[in-house]
Structures are given as structure tokens and as C-alpha cells.
Coordinates of C-alpha atoms in Angstrom, one line a residue:
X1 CA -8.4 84.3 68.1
X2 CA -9.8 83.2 71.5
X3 CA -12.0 80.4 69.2
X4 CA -8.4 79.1 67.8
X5 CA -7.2 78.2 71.3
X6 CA -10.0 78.1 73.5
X7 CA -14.1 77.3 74.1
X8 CA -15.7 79.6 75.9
X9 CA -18.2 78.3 78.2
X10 CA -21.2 80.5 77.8
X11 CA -23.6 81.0 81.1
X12 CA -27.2 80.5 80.6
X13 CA -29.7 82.5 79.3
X14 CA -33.2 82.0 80.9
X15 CA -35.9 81.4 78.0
X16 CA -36.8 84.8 76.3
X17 CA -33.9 86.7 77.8
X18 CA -32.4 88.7 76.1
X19 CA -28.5 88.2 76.8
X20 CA -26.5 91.2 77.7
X21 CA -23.0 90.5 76.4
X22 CA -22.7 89.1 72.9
X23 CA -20.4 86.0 74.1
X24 CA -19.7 85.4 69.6
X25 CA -18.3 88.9 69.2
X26 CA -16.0 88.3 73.0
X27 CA -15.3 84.7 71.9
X28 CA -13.7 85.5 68.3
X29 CA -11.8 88.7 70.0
X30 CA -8.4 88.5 69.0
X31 CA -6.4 87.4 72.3
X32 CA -4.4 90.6 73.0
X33 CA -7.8 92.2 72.6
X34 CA -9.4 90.4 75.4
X35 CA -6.4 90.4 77.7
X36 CA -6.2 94.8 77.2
X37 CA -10.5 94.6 78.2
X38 CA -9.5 92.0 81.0
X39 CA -6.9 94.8 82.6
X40 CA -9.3 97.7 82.1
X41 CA -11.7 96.3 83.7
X42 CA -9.8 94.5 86.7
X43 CA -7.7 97.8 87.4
X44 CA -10.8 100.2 87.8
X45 CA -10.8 101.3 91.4
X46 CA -12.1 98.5 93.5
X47 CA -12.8 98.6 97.4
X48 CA -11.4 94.8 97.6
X49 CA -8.4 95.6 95.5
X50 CA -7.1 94.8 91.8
X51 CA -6.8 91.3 92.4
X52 CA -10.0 90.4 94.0
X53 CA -11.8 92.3 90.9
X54 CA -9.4 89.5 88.2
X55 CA -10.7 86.8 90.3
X56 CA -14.3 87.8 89.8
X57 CA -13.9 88.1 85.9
X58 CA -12.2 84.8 86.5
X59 CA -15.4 82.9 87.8
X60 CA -17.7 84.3 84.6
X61 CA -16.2 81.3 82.3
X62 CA -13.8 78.3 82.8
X63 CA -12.3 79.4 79.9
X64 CA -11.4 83.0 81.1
X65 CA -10.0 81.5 84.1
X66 CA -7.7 79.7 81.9
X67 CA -6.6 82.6 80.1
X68 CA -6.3 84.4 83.2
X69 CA -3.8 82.4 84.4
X70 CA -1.9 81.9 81.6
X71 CA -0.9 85.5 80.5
X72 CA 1.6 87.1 82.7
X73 CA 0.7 90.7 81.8
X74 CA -2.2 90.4 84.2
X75 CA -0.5 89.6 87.5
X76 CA 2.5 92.4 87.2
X77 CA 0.7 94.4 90.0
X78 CA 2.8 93.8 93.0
X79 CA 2.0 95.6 96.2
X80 CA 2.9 95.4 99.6
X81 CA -1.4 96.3 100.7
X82 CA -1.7 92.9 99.4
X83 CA -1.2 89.7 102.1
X84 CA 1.9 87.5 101.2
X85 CA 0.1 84.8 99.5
X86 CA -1.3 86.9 96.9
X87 CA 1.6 89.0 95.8
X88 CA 3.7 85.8 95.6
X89 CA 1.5 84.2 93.6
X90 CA 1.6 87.6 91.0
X91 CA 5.5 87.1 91.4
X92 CA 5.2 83.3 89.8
X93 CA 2.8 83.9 87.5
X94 CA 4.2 87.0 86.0
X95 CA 6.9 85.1 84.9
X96 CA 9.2 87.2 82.6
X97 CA 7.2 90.2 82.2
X98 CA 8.1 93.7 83.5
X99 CA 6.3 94.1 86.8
X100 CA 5.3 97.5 88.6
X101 CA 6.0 97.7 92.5
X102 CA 4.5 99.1 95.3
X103 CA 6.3 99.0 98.4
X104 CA 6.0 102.2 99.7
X105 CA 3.1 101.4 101.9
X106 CA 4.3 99.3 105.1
X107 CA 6.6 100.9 107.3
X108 CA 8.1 98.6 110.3
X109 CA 10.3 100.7 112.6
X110 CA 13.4 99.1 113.7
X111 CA 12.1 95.8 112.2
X112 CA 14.4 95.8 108.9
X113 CA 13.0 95.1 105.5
X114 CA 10.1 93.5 104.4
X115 CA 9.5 90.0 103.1
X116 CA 8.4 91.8 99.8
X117 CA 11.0 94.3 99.4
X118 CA 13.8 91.1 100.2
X119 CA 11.7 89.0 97.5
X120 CA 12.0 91.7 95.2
X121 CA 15.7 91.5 95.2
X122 CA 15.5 88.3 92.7
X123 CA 12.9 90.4 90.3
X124 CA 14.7 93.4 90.0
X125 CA 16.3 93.4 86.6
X126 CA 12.7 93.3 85.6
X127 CA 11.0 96.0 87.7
X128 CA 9.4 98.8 85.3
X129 CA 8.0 101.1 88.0
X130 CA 9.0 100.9 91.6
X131 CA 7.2 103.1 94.8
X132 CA 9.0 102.7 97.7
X133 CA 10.7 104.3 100.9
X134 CA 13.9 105.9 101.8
X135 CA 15.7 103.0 103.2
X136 CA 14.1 100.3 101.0
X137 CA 15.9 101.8 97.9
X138 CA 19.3 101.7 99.6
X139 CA 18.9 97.7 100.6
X140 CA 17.7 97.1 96.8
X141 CA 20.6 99.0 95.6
X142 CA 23.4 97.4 97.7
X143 CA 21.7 94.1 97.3
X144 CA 21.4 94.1 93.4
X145 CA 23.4 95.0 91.1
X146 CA 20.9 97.2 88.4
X147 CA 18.0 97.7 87.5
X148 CA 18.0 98.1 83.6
X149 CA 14.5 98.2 83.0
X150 CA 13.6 100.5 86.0
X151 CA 11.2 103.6 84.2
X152 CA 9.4 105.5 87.3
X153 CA 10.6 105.7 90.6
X154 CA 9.3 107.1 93.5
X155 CA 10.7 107.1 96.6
X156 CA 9.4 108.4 100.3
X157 CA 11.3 109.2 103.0
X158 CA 9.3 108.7 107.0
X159 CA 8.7 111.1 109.6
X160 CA 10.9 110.5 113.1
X161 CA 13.3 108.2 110.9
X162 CA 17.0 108.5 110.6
X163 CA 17.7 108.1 106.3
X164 CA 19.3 111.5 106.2
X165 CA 22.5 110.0 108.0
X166 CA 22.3 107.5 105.1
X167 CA 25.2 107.0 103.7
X168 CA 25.2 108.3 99.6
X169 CA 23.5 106.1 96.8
X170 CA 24.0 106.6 93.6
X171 CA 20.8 106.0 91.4
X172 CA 21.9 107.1 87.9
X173 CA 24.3 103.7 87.9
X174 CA 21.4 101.3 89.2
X175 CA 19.1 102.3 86.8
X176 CA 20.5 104.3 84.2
X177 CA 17.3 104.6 82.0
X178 CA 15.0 106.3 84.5
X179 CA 12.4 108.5 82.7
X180 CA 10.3 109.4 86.1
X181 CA 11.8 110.3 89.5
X182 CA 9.1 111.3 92.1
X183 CA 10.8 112.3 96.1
X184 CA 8.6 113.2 98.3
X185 CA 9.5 114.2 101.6
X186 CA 12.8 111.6 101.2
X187 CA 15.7 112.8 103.5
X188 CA 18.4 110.4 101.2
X189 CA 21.5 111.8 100.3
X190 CA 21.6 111.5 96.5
X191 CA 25.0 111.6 94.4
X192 CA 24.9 112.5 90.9
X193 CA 21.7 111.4 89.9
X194 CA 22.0 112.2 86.0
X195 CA 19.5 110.5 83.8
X196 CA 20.2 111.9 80.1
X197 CA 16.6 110.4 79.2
X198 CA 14.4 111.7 82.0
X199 CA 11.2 113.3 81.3
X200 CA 9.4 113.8 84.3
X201 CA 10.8 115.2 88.2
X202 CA 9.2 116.0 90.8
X203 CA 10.3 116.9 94.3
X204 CA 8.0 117.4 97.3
X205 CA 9.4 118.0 100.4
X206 CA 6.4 118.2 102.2
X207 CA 7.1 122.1 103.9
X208 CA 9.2 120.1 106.9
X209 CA 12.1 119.0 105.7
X210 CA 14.8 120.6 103.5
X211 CA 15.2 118.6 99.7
X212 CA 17.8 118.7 97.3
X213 CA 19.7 121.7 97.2
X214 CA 18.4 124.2 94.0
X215 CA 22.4 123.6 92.4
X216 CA 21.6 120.4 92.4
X217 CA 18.2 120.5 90.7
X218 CA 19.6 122.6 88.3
X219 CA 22.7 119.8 87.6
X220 CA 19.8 117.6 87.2
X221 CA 17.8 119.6 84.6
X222 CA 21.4 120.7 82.2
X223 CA 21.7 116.7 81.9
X224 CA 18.4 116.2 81.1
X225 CA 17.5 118.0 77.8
X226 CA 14.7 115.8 77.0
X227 CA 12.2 117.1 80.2
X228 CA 9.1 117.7 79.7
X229 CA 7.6 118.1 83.4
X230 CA 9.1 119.9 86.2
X231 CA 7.5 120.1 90.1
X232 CA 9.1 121.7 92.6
X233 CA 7.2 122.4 96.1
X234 CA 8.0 122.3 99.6
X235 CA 11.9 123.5 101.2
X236 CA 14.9 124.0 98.5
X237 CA 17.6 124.9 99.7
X238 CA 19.3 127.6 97.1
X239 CA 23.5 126.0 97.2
X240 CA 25.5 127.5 94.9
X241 CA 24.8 130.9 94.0
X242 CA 24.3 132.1 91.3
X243 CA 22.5 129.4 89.6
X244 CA 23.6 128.9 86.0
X245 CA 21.4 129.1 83.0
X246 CA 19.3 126.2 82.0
X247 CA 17.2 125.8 78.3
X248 CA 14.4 123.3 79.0
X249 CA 13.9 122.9 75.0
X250 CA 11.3 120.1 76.0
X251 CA 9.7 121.1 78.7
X252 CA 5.4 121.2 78.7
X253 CA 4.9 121.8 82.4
X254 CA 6.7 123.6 85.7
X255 CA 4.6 124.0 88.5
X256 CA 6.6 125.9 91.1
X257 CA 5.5 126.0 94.5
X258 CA 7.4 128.4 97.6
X259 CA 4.4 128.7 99.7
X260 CA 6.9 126.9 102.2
X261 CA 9.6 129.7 103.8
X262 CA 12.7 129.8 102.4
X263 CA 12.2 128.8 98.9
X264 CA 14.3 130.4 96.1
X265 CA 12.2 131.1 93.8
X266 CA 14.6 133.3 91.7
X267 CA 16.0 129.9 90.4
X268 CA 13.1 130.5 88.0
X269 CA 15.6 133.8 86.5
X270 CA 17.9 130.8 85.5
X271 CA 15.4 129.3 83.7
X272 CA 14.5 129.7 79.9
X273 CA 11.6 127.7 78.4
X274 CA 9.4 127.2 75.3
X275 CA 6.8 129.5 74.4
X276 CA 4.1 126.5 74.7
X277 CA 5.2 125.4 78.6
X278 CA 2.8 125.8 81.0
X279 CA 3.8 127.6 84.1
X280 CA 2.3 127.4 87.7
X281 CA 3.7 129.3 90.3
X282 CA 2.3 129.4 93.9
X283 CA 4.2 131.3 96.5
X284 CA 3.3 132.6 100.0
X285 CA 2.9 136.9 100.5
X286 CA 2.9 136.5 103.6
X287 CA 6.3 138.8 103.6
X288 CA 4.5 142.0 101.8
X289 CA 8.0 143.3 101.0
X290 CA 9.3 140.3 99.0
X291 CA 5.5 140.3 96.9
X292 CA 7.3 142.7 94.0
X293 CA 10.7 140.6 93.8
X294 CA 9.2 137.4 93.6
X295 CA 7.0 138.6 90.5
X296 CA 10.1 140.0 88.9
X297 CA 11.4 136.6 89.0
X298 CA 8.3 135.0 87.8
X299 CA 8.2 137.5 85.2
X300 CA 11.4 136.8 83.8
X301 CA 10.4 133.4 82.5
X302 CA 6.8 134.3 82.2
X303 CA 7.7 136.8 79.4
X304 CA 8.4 133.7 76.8
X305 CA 5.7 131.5 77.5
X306 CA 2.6 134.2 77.0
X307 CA 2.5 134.2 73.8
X308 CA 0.2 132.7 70.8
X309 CA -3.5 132.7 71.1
X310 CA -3.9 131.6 74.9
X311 CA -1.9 134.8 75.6
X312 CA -4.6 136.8 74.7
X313 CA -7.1 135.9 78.2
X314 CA -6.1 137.3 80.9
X315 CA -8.3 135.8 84.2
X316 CA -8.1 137.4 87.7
X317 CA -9.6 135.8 90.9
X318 CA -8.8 138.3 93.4
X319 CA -9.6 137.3 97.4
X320 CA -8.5 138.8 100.5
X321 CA -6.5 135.6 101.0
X322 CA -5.3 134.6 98.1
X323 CA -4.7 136.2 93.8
X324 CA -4.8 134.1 91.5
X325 CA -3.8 135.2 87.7
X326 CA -4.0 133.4 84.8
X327 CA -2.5 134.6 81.4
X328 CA -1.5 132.1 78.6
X329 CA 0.3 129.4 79.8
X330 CA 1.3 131.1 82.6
X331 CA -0.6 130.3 86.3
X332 CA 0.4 132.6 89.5
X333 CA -1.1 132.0 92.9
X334 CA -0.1 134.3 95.6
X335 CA -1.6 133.1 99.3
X336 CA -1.3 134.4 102.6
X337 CA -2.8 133.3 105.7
X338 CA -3.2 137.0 107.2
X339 CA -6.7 138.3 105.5
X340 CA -5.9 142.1 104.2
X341 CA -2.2 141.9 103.2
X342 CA -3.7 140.8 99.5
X343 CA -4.1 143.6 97.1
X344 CA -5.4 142.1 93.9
X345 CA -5.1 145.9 92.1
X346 CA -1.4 145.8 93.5
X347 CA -0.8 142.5 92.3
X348 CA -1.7 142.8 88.6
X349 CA -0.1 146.0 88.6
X350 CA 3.4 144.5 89.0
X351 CA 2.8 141.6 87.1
X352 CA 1.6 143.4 84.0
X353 CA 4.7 146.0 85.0
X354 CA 6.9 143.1 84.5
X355 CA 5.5 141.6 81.3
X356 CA 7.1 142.9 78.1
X357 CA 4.4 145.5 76.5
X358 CA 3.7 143.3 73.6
X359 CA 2.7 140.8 75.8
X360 CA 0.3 143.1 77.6
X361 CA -0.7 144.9 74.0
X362 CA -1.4 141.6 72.7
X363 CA -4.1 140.5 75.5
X364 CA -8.3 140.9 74.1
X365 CA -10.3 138.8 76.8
X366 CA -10.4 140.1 80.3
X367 CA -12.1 138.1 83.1
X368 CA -12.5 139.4 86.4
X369 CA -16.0 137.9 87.5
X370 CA -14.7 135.9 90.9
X371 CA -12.8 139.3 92.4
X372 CA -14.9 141.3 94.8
X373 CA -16.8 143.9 93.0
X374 CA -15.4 146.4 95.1
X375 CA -12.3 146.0 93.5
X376 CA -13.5 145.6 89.5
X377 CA -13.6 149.8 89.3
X378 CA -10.1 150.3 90.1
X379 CA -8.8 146.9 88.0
X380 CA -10.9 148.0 85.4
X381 CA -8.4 151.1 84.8
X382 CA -5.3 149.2 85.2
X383 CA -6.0 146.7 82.7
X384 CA -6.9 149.7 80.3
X385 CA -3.4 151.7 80.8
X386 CA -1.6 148.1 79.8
X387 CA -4.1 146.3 77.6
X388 CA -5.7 148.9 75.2
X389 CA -7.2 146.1 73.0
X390 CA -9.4 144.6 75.1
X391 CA -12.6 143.1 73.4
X392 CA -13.8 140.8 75.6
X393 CA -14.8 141.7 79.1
X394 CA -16.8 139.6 82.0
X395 CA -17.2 141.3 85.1
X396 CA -19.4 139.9 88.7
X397 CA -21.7 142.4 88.7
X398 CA -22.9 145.9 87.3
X399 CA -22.8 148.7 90.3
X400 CA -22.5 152.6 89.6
X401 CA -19.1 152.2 90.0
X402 CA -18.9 150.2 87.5
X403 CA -21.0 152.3 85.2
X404 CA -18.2 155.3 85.8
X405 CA -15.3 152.9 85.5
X406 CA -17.1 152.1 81.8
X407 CA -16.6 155.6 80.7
X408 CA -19.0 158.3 79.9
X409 CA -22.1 157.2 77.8
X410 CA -21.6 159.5 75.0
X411 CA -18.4 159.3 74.8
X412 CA -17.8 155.6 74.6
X413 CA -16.9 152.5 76.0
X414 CA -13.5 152.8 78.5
X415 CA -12.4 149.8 76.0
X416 CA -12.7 151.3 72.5
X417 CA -12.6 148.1 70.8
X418 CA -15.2 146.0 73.2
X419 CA -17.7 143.4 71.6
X420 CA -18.6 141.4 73.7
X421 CA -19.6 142.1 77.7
X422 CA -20.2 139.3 80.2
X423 CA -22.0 139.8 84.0
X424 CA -22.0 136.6 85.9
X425 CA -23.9 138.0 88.5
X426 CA -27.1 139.6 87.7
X427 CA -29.5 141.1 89.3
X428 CA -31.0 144.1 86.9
X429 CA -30.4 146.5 89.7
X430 CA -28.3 148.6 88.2
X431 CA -30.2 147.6 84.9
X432 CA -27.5 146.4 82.2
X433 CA -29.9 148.8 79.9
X434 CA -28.7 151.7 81.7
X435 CA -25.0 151.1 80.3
X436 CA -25.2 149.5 77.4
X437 CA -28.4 151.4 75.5
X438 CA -27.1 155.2 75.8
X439 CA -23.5 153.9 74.0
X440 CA -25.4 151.7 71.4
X441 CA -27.9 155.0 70.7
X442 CA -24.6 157.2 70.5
X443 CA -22.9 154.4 68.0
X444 CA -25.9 154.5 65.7
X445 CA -26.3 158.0 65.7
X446 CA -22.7 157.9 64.4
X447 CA -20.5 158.6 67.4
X448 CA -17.1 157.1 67.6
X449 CA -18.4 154.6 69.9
X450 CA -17.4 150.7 69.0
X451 CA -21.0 148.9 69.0
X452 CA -21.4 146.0 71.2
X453 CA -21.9 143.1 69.5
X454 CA -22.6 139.9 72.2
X455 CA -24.4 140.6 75.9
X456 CA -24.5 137.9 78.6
X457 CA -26.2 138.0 82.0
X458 CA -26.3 135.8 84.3
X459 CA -28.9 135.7 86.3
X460 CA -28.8 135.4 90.4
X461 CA -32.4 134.3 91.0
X462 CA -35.1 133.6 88.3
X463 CA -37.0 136.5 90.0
X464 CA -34.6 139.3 88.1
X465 CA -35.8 138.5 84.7
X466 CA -37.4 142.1 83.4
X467 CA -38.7 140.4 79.9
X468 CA -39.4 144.2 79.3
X469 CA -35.6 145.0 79.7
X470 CA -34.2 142.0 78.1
X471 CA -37.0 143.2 74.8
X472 CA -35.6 146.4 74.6
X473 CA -31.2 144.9 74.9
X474 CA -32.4 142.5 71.9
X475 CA -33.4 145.8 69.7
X476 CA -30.1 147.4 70.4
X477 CA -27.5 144.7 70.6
X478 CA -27.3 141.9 67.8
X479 CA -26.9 138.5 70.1
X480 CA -28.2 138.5 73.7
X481 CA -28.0 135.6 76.2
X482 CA -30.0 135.4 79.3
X483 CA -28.7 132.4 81.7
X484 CA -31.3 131.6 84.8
X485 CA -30.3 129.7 87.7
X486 CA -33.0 127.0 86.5
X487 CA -31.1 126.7 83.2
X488 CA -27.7 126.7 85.0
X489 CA -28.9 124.4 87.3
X490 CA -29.4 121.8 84.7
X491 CA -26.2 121.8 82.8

């Protein structure tokens, strides 16, 4: 207990003030207690910097100063953005503790290393997380001999510099027990980097430069069983062809990203994951011709991981510029910088031709209220020929087209089984009476027509409210919600 070891000095309280900060309840924290509220509160982002915000909770008592100083888990942040003096002083008083390094900031062309990065050399065996760039890591490696405690590394490579003549390193030896490995846009020539207990890897290659081949990647991933996040953007380079297969058991995340040329992104055929990964793929149409192959090959690993009960929404955002679809776990974003090439109709048609029809069968929430209203009609039918059981529908706006797309009146809704219809943009011309009363007339008057059981509009301005509409949808359809802008406005 703080009381046990030290007195805190207490600032005064002016006569009739009430004191903001019960200094009993801080003074008989436990020590570890105070030292965890210490580092919350000194690594919250501050303009001046991590360190100036520990020496202001250093002035409030002589007593925290003391503490302060003492505990070495406060001064493990060493960076190269702050001057000499300070980061020295962290080295010292960090003593033996694990330290986390960021060195990734200061580039001197031509001038050699840094006084941090050569100071460093002496700390390494207790380095926990290190940032830094291309040619940095190859002077720490041939100037230490491991790095045993090394967890996350990140490592950036410089534009106009020469690191991809570097000769090989070989990282997996150095720090055998890496668990993150972040490269972006480094040009170094790894060699066997195999870390059996890696969990995170992410390569970013920034569009310019070519990374790691995709053979090596994948000699990454069948060594790694225990990943749980993969993220892949920028050049890759496919290698060896073809790629073999890879089971990521463990694996929560991919995010795949070929918006950059060249990008193979039927590495993702090789790939087999869990049911529960979530998957983000973003590739560029601008090639109209390759728009069908590349969903094929998103499909392939797609068709595991939309199942359960997130596999049952499907969500659409269709632009001239860019789809994006959203089904389960799975994310895909086409883009193209040519306005027109976009088809949103085509795009969900070969995604859903892809998916396995159970998938599709087993899909009850549609939502396709940010895709031009244009386009709604035609997805409308679509979704219908692949995903009879839909029961939950929002849509942008009601039009006639929209009314047809619906099916006739008396004959039903084009979704036998819908309960529920949303319209997130409302403006009671058409009037949402005009679709939904003559099928809720023809279900009472016993007509094989499901009855709607939840409406939502959402209205564009206040000014479209008809109260006389709205009385007449709350006689006919059990729950009805009526969202204003006012009322949107203030949530």
C-alpha cells in the first residue's frame, strides 16, 4: 500500500472547497494500482509527448515524484521523436524491464546510424516491441547477437534508398519468439523467416514497390499454425506456382487488398479457413474482364466463412465507383477509378453465383438502402432467384418501380416470407400506404399473402410527416416506426 512506503503530500484545499480527488482512497491504493492509473493517464495522446504528460503527474505530489522515479515500468517508452537527454534518461531508469522501441522515425541519408539505434545495441536482449527502418534492423542484427524477448516488430523500408541490394538477414534466429511482424513498404531481402508462434503479419508494400513473393507468404503461414490475423495489400509478387494448400485453424482476420496491379489474388484458392474468420477483400475492376475470376477466387474461401447467424445479412452499397458487399464474415470491396465500369446488379450476381446455394438459401436480412435507387428494382429480383427466404428488407426509397419489383398487390409480397420492411429515405411520395395497405387487406381477407409485421420510415425532411398516413399504417401493420431528421439529428 502506497501508506506502507510512502506519505503523500496532499495540496491544499481552500476553505469550503470541496476537493476533487479523494487523496485517502489514492493514498491507500495498492502500489501496482497506482503505477497501472499513472501509465493510463501519462500515455493518453498528448501534443507535448508521453513524457512531458509523466512529468506533470510528477509535480501534483513529492511523493508521486518519488514513485515515479522509482518504478521502471513507467520509463520503457523509448523513441527516437524524443531529444537525446530524455530517451537516455528512460534507458537508465528502466533498468531491467522490457522496453518498447521506436526508431522508425528519423531517417539520415548517407549519415549511418543513429545515436539511439547504436545505444540500443546494449538493450536489446530486453527489447519487447521494436519500430524501425530497413537498414537499422540489419546493424542491430549483425551487431547483437538475439533478441529473445523481441514480440512485435515493425520494420520500414525508405523511398530513394538502396536496402533492396541488402545483403539477406535472417530474423527467425535473432528473435525466435516473434508473435507480430509488420513490413511496410521494406525492400529487405528476408531468409526463412519462420516463427512457429506468430499471431499477427502484415505486409504493406505501399502499391510501389514489389514485397515478399506470395510462395513465400504462404511458407510463412504453413509454419505458423497458431495465426490469428492476416493483411496483405500493396504488390505480391505470385513465385512459385501453384501455391500449395494452407489451413489457418486460428485465423480471426484476413484483410486482402489487390487494388495495386499485379496482385494474385487467387492465393486466396490456396487458402482454407474457419467458419468464424472474418474476411476483407478489396481489389481494383478496373480490368472488367478479370471482375468474374477474381470473385471465383474470393468465393472459394468465402464459401466456409458465411455461415452461422451473421451469414444470414446480406448488405450491398452499390456506387458507380465502387461495390461494396457484405455477407457474414465475409467483406468485398470492388473499386475502380473509371465511373460506369461498376455494375452493382452484375456484381452480386456472380458473387451469389459463386456461393454454395445453402449459403445463399440460408440468407433472411437484405439491405440495400446506400445503392442508387435506380438499381434497387432489378437487385430486388436477383436477390429473390438466390435468396427465397428473405424476411427482412431495407431499401433507399419507395418509387413505382419499386412498387412493381414488390409484386402484384393481391397477389403478395415478391418475398413470401417478409416481416419486416425498412425505407431509409422517405419522402411519402410514393406513399408507403400504397404498397403495404392493399397486401395487408388481401392477408386479412385470407389471401396467401405473409402479413407484415414491423414498418420503418425514415423520414428526409420533417415536412413529409402525413400523421393521416402514418394513422391509417398503425391500423394495418402491428409495430410502426417513424424516424424525423429532428429525432435523428439528436442521436
Amino acid at each position: 500500500m502506497l501508506r506502507q512506503d510512502r506519505t503523500i503530500t496532499q495540496p491544499t484545499t481552500a476553505v469550503g472547497e470541496q476537493p476533487r480527488t479523494s487523496w485517502t482512497a489514492i493514498n491507500n491504493l495498492p502500489l501496482e494500482i497506482f503505477y497501472n492509473i499513472v501509465l493510463f493517464a501519462a500515455i493518453q495522446n498528448q501534443v507535448d509527448g508521453y513524457y512531458s504528460r509523466l512529468r506533470s503527474l510528477r509535480l501534483v505530489a513529492t511523493s508521486w515524484s518519488a514513485l515515479i522515479n522509482d518504478c521502471p515500468t513507467c520509463w520503457t517508452l523509448i523513441s527516437s521523436s524524443d531529444c537525446e537527454p530524455i530517451w537516455r534518461m528512460a534507458l537508465q531508469k528502466s533498468r531491467a524491464a522490457d522496453i518498447d522501441v521506436d526508431a522508425g522515425s528519423t531517417y539520415r541519408p548517407g549519415l549511418g546510424q543513429t545515436p539511439l539505434i547504436k545505444a540500443i545495441v546494449g538493450h536489446m536482449p530486453r527489447v519487447r516491441t521494436l519500430r524501425i527502418l530497413d537498414r537499422d534492423l540489419q546493424y542491430l542484427i549483425t551487431n547483437t547477437s538475439a533478441a529473445p524477448r523481441l514480440r512485435s516488430l515493425c520494420v520500414g523500408g525508405v523511398f530513394g534508398s538502396d536496402d533492396s541490394t541488402a545483403p539477406p538477414v535472417h530474423p527467425a534466429k535473432w528473435a525466435p519468439d516473434l508473435r507480430v511482424v509488420d513490413l511496410q513498404c521494406s525492400r529487405l531481402i528476408w531468409k526463412d523467416p519462420l516463427w512457429k508462434n506468430l499471431k499477427c503479419l502484415r505486409i504493406d508494400t505501399g502499391g510501389f514497390l514489389p514485397g515478399l513473393p506470395m510462395a513465400e507468404i504462404f511458407t510463412i503461414l504453413e509454419a505458423s499454425p497458431g495465426l490469428r490475423s492476416l493483411d496483405i495489400s500493396g504488390i505480391i509478387l505470385p513465385g512459385e506456382i501453384p501455391l500449395p494448400t494452407v489451413k489457418l485453424e486460428a485465423l480471426e482476420t484476413l484483410s486482402f487488398d489487390t487494388t495495386a496491379y499485379g496482385s494474385p489474388v487467387e492465393a486466396l484458392n490456396s487458402m482454407v479457413a474457419l467458419p468464424t474468420t472474418r474476411c476483407n477483400v478489396f481489389f481494383d475492376a478496373g480490368n472488367e474482364s478479370q471482375i468474374q475470376n477474381t470473385l471465383q477466387s474470393i468465393c472459394k474461401i468465402a464459401s466456409g466463412i458465411t455461415d452461422g447467424g451473421a451469414g444470414r445479412r446480406l448488405k450491398l452499397v452499390g456506387g458507380r465507383q465502387s461495390n461494396r458487399i457484405t455477407m457474414g464474415g465475409l467483406e468485398v470491396l470492388l473499386y475502380s477509378q473509371t465511373r460506369g465500369i461498376l455494375d452493382p446488379l452484375t456484381t452480386l450476381t456472380h458473387l451469389l453465383e459463386e456461393l454454395p446455394p445453402m449459403r445463399c438459401e440460408a440468407v433472411t436480412a437484405v439491405d440495400i438502402h446506400d445503392t442508387e435507387s435506380s438499381s434497387v428494382p432489378a437487385l430486388l429480383l436477383t436477390i429473390h432467384s438466390f435468396c427465397p427466404n428473405i424476411s427482412h428488407l431495407t431499401v433507399p426509397r419507395i418509387t413505382k418501380a419499386l412498387e412493381t419489383a414488390l409484386g402484384q398487390p393481391t397477389q403478395g409480397w415478391l418475398f413470401p416470407h417478409l416481416e419486416t420492411l425498412s425505407v431509409s429515405r422517405y419522402s411519402n411520395r410514393p406513399r408507403a400506404l400504397g404498397i403495404v395497405g392493399p397486401r395487408l387487406r388481401a392477408s386479412e381477407a385470407g389471401g396467401p399473402v405473409a402479413k407484415l409485421m414491423n414498418l420503418k420510415l425514415s423520414l428526409t425532411h420533417r415536412k413529409n410527416i402525413d400523421v393521416e398516413e402514418i394513422a391509417e399504417l398503425q391500423a394495418l401493420v402491428p409495430e410502426v416506426i417513424v424516424e424525423d431528421p429532428v429525432s435523428l439529428a439528436s442521436l
